[in-house]
mmCIF file of C-alpha atoms and ligand atoms in Angstrom:
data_model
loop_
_atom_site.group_PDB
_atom_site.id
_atom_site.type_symbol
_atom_site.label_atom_id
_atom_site.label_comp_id
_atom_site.label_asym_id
_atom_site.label_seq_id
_atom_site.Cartn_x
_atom_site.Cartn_y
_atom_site.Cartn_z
ATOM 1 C CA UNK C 1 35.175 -15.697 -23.675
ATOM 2 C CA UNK C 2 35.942 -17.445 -20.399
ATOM 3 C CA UNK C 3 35.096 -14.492 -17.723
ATOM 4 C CA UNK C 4 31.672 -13.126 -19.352
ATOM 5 C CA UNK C 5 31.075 -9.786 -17.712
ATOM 6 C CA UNK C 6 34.129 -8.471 -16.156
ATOM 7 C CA UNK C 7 36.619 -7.932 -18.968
ATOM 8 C CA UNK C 8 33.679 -6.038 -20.093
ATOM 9 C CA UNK C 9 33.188 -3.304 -17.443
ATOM 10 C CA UNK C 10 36.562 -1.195 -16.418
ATOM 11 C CA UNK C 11 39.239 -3.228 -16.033
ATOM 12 C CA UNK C 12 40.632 -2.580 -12.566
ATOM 13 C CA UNK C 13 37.796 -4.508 -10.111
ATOM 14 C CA UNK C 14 37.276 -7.223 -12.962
ATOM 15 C CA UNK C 15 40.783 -7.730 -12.997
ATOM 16 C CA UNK C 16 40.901 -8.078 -8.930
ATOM 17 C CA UNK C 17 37.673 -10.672 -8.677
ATOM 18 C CA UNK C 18 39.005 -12.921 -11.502
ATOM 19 C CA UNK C 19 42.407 -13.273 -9.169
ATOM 20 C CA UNK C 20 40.564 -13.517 -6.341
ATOM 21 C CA UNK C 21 38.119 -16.110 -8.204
ATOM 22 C CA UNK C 22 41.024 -17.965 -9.685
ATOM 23 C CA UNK C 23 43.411 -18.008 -6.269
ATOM 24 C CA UNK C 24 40.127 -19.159 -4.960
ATOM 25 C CA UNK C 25 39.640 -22.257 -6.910
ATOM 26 C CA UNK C 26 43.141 -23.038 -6.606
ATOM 27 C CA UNK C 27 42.907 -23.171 -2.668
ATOM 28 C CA UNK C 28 39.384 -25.427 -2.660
ATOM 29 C CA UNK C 29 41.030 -27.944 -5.298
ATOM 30 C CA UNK C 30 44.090 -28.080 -3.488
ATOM 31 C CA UNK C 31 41.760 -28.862 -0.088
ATOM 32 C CA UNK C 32 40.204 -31.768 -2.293
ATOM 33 C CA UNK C 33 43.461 -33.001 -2.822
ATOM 34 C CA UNK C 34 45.008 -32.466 0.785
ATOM 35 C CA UNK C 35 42.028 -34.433 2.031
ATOM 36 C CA UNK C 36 42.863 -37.546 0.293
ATOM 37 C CA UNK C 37 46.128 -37.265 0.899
ATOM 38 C CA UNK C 38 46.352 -36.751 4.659
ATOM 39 C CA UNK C 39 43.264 -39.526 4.804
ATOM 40 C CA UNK C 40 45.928 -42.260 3.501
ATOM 41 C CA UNK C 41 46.273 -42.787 6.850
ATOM 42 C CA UNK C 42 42.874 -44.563 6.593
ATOM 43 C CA UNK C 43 44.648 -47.256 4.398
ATOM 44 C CA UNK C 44 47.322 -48.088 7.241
ATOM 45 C CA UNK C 45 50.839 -46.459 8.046
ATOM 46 C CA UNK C 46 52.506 -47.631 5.347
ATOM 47 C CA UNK C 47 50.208 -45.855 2.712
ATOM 48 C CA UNK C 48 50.450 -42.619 4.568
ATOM 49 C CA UNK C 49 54.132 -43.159 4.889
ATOM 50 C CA UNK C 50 54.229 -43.655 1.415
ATOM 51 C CA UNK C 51 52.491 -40.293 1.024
ATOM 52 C CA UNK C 52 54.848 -38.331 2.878
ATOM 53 C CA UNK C 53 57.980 -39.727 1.143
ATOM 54 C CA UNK C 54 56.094 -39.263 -2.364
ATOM 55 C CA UNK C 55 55.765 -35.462 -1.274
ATOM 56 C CA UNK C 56 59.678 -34.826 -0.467
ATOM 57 C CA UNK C 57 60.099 -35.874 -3.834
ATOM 58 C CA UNK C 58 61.784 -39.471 -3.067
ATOM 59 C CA UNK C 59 60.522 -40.984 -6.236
ATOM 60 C CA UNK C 60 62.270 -38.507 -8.040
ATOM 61 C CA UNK C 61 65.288 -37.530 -6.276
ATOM 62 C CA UNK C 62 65.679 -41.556 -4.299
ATOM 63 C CA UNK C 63 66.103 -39.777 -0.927
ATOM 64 C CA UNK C 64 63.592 -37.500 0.776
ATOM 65 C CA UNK C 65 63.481 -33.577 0.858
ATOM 66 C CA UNK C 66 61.520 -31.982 3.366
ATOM 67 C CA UNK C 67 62.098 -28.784 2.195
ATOM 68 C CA UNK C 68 59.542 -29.550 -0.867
ATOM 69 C CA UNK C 69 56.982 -29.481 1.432
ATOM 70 C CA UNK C 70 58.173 -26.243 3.218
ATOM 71 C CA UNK C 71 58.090 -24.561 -0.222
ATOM 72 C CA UNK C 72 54.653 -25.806 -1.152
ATOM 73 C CA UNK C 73 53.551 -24.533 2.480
ATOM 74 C CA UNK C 74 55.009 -21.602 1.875
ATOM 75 C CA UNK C 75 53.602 -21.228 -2.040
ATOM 76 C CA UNK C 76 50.232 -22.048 -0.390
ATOM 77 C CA UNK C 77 50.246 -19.800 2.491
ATOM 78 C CA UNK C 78 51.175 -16.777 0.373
ATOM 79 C CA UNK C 79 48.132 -17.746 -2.048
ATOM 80 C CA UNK C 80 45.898 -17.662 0.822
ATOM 81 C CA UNK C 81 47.118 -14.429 1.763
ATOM 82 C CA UNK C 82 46.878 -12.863 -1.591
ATOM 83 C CA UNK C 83 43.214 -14.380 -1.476
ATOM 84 C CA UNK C 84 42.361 -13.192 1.658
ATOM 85 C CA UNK C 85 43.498 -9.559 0.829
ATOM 86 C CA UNK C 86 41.762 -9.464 -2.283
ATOM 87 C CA UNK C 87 38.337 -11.260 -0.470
ATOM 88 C CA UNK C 88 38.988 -8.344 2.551
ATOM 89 C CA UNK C 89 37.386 -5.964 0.097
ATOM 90 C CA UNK C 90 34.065 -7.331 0.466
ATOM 91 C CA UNK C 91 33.916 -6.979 3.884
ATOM 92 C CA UNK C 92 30.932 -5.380 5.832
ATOM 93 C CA UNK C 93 33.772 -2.317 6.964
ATOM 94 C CA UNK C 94 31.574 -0.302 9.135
ATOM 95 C CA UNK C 95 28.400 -0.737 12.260
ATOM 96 C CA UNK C 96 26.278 0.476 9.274
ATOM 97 C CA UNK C 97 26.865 -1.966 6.627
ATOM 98 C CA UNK C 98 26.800 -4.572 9.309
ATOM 99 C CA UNK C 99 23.405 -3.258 10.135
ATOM 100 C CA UNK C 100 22.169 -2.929 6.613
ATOM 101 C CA UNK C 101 23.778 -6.944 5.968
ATOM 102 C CA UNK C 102 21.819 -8.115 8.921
ATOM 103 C CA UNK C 103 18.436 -5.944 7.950
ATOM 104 C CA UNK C 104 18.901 -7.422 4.069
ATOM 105 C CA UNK C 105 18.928 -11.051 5.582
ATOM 106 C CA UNK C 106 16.407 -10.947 7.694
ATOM 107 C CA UNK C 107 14.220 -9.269 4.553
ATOM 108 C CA UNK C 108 14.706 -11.478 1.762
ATOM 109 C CA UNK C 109 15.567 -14.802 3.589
ATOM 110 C CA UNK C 110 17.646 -15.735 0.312
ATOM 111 C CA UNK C 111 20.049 -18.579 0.831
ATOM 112 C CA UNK C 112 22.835 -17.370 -1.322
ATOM 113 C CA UNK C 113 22.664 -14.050 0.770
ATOM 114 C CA UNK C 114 23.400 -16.348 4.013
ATOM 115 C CA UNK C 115 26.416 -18.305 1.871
ATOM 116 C CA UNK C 116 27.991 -15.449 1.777
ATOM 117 C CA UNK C 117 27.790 -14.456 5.541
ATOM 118 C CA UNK C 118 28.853 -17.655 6.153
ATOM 119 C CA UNK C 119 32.370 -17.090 3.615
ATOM 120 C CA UNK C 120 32.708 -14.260 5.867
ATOM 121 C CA UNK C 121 32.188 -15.672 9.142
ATOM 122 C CA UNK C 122 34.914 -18.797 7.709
ATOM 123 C CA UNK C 123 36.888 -17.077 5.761
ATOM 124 C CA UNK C 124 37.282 -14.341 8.488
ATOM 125 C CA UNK C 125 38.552 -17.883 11.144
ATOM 126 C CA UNK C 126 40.820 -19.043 8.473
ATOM 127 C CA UNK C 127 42.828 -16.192 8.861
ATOM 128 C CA UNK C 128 43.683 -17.614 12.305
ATOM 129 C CA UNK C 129 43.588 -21.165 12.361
ATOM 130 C CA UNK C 130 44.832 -22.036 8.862
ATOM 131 C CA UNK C 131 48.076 -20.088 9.667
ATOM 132 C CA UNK C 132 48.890 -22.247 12.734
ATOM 133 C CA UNK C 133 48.531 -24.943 10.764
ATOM 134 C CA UNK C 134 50.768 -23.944 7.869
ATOM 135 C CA UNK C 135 53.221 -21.965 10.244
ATOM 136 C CA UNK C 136 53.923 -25.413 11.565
ATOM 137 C CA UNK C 137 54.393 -27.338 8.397
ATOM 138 C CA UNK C 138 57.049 -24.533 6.780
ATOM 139 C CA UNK C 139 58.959 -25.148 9.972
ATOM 140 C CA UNK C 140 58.701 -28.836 10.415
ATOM 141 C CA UNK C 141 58.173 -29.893 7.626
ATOM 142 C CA UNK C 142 60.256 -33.311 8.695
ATOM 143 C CA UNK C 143 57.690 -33.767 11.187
ATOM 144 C CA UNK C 144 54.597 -35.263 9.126
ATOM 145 C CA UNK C 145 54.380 -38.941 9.291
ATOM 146 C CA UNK C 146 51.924 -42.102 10.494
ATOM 147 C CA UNK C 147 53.433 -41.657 13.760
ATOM 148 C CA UNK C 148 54.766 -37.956 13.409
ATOM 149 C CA UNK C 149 51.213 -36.416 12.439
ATOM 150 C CA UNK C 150 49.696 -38.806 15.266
ATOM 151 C CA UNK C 151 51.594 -37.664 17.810
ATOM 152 C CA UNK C 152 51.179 -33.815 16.831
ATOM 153 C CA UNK C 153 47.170 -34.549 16.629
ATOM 154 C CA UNK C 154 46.947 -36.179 20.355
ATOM 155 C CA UNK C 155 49.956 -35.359 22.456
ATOM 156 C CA UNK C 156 50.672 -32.117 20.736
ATOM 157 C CA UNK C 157 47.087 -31.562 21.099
ATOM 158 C CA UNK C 158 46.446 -30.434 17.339
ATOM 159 C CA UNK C 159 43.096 -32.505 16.967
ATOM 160 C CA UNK C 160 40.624 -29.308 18.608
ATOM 161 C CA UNK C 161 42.238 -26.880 15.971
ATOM 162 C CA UNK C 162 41.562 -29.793 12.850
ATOM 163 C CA UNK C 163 38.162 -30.128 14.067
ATOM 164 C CA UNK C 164 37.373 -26.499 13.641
ATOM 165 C CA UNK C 165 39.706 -26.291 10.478
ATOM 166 C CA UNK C 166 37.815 -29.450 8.606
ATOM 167 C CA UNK C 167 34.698 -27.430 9.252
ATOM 168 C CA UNK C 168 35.247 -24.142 8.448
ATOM 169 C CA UNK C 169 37.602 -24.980 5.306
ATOM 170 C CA UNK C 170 35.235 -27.445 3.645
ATOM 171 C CA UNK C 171 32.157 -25.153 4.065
ATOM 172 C CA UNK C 172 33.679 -22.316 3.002
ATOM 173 C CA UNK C 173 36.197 -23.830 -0.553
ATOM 174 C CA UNK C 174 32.627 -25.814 -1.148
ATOM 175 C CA UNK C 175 30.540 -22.596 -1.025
ATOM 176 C CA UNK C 176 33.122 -20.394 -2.930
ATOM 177 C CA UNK C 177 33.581 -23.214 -5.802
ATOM 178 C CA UNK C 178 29.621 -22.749 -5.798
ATOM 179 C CA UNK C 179 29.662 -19.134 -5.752
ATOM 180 C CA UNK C 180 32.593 -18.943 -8.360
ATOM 181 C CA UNK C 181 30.637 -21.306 -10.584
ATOM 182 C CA UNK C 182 27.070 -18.996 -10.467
ATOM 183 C CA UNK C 183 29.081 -15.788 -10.487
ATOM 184 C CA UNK C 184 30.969 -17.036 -13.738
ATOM 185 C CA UNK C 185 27.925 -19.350 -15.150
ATOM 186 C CA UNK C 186 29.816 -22.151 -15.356
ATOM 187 C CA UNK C 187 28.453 -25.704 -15.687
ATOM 188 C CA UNK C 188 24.928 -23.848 -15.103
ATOM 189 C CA UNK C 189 22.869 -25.478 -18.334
ATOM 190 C CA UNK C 190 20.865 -23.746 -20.204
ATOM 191 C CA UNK C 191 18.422 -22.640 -17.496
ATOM 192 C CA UNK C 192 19.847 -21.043 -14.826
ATOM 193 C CA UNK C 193 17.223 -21.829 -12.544
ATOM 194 C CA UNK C 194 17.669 -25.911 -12.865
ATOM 195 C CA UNK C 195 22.027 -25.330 -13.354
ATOM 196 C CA UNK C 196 21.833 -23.808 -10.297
ATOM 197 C CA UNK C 197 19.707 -26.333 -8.022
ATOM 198 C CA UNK C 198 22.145 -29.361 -9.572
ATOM 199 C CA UNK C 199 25.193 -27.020 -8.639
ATOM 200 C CA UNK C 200 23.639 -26.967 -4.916
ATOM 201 C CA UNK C 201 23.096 -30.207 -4.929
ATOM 202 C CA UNK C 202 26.407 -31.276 -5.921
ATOM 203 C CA UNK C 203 28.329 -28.387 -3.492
ATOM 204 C CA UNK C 204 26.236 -30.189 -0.684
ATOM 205 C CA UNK C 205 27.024 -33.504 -1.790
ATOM 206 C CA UNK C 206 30.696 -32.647 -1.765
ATOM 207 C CA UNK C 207 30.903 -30.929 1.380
ATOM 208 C CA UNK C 208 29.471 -33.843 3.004
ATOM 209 C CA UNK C 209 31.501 -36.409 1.320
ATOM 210 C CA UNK C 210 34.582 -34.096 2.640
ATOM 211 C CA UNK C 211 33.634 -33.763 5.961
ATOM 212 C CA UNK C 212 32.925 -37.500 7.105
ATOM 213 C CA UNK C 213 36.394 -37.839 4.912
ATOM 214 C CA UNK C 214 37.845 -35.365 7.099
ATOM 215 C CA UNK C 215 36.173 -36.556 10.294
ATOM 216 C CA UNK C 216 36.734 -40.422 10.175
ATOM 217 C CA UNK C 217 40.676 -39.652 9.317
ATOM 218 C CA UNK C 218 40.789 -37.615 12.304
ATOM 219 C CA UNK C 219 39.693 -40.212 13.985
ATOM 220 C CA UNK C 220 42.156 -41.906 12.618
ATOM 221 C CA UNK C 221 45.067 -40.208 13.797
ATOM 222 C CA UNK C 222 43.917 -39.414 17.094
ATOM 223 C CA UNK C 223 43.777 -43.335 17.473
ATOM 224 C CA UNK C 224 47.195 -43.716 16.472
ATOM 225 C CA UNK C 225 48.317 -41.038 18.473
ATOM 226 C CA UNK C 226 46.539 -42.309 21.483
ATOM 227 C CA UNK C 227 48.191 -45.632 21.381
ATOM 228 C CA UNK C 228 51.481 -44.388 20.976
ATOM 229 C CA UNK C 229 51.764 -41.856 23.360
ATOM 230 C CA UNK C 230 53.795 -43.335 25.832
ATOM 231 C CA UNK C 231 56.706 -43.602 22.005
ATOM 232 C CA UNK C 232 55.429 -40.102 21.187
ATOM 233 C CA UNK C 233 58.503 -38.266 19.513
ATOM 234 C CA UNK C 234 59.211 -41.880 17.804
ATOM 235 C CA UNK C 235 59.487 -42.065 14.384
ATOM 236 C CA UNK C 236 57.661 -44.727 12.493
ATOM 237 C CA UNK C 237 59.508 -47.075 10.299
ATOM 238 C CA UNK C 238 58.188 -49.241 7.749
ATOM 239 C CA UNK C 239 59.159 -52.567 7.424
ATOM 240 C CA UNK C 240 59.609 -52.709 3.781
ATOM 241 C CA UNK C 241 61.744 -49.766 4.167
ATOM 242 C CA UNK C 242 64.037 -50.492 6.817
ATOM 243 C CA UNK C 243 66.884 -52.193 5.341
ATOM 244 C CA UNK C 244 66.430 -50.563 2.072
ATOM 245 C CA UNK C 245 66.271 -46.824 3.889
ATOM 246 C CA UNK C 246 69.082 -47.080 6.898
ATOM 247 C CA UNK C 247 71.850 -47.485 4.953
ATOM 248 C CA UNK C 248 71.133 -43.735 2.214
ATOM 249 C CA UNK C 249 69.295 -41.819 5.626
ATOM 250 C CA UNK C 250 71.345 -42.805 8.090
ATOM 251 C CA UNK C 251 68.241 -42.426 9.918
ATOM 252 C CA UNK C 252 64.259 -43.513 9.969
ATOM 253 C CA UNK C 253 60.692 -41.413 9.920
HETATM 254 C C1 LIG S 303 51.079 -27.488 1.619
HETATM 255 C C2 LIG S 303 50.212 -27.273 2.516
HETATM 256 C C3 LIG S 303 49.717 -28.334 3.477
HETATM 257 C C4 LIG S 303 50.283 -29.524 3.858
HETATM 258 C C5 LIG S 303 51.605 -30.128 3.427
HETATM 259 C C6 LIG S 303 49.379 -30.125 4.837
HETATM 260 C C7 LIG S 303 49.635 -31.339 5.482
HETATM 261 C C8 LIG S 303 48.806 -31.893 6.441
HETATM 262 C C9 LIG S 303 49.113 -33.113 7.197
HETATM 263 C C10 LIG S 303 50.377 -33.942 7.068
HETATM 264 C C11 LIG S 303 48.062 -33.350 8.022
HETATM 265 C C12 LIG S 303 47.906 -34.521 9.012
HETATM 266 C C13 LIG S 303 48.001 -34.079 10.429
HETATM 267 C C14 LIG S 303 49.369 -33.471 10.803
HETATM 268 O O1 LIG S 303 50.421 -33.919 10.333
HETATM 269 O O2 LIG S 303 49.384 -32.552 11.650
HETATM 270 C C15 LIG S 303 47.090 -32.290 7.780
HETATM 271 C C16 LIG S 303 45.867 -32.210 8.405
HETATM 272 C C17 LIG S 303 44.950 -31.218 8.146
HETATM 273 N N1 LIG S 303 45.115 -30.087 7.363
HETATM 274 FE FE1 LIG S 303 46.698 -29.717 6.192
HETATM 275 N N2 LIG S 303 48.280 -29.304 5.027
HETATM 276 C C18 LIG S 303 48.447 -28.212 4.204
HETATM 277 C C19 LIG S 303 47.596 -27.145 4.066
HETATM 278 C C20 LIG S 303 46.365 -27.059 4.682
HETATM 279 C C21 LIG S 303 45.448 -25.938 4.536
HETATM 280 C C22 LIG S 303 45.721 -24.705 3.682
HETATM 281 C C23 LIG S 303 44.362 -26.220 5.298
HETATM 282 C C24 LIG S 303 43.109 -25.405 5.518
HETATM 283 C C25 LIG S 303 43.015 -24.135 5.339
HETATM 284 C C26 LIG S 303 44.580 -27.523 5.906
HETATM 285 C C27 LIG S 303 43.697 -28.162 6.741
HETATM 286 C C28 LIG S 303 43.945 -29.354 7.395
HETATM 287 C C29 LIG S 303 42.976 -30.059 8.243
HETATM 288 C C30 LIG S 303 41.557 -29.599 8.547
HETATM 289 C C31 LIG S 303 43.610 -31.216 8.724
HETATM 290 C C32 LIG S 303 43.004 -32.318 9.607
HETATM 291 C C33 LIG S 303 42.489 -33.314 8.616
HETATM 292 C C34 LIG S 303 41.682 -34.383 9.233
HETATM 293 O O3 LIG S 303 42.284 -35.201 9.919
HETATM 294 O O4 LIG S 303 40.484 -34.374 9.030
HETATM 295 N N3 LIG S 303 45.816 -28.006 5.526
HETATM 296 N N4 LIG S 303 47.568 -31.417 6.823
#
């Protein structure tokens, strides 16, 4: 049986933290993903490029759609929400429990007790700052690009928010994937005790691996963006793709 204890116990909570576990999951795999993607740029424009056109669908449809990635903004935005209101629950509500929480870590000292202050504290500043983010990319979704994205991270001044974002998203999908996995003993071995040292090892390893991802790509952009602010608003344009492009866009990226 895949969720051990819940289905078990009455149906109504188990049923709300294996949606909550599952849209959960979803969200840090998708992050995994995302990360790669946007860190194309990290192979040159013309990978990144490549990207973009790959997610309007112009394998597929020989012209791009930017509305595909509006959609899957919008898809993942209402996930998030769903997630967060299910996650909201959980948190300390009143001075009390906030008192209690604090008297409880200070007592035991137990690092899974501080993981999950700290997918409070994140998930509470995702609220804000992943919204921006995704608010921008349902309405814009045109505007993502080697010189597009550049431009947004330096002259539009994006690159503070994506510091704070890389952060605060990788610690908290790495600590929840962690969490999920105990919670559900998945992947935990037949002791617990070693399954769930390797599983910290690994979410540490991962978040890591994530974050200098996530920090040298950054980097990236705000390089690109740098150099072409005096063209910002230009749209970049691929060589290979120029005469092949013009002539069914009437227009270049
Ligand atoms: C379908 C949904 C999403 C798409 C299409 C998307 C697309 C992008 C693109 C194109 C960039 C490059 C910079 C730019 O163009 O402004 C970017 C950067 C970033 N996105 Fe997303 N994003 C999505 C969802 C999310 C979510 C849900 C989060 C976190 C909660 C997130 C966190 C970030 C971060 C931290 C960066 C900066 C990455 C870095 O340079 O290290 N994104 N995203």
């Amino acid at each position: 049986m895949l969720f051990k204890t819940p289905l078990s116990s009455p149906r109504g909570p188990a049923v709300i933290d294996m949606l909550q576990s599952v849209s959960g999951i979803i969200l840090a795999l998708f992050m995994w993903a995302h990360m790669f993607m946007v860190s194309s740029i990290l192979l040159g424009n013309d990978a990144m490029y490549w990207v973009t056109k790959m997610f309007e669908g112009e394998p597929i449809f020989g012209k791009g759609y930017p509305i595909l990635v509006s959609l899957f903004a919008l898809f993942i935005l209402s996930l998030i929400v769903l997630h967060a209101f299910l996650a909201m629950r959980k948190f300390p509500a009143t001075h009390r429990q906030y008192r209690t929480l604090h008297k409880h870590l200070g007592g035991i000292r137990h690092t899974d007790s501080y993981l999950w202050y700290v997918q409070v504290i994140t998930g509470f500043a995702l609220f804000f700052l992943a919204s921006v983010h995704l608010y921008q990319l349902i309405m814009h979704p045109a505007d993502i690009g080697p010189f597009a994205s550049s431009d947004r991270v330096w002259s539009g001044r994006m690159w503070p928010l994506y510091l704070v974002l890389l952060f605060v998203v990788e610690l908290h999908g790495g600590i929840g994937l962690y969490r999920v996995l105990v919670k559900w003993g998945w992947f935990m071995g037949k002791d617990p005790k070693v399954g769930r040292k390797r599983l910290t090892i690994a979410k540490w390893t991962l978040t890591l691996f994530f974050l200098v991802l996530g920090l040298l790509t950054l980097a990236a952009y705000m390089k690109v963006g740098y150099e072409h602010q005096d063209r910002a608003g230009e749209r970049y344009q691929p060589a290979a793709y120029s005469h092949l492009n013009s002539a069914s866009q009437g227009g270049n990226h």
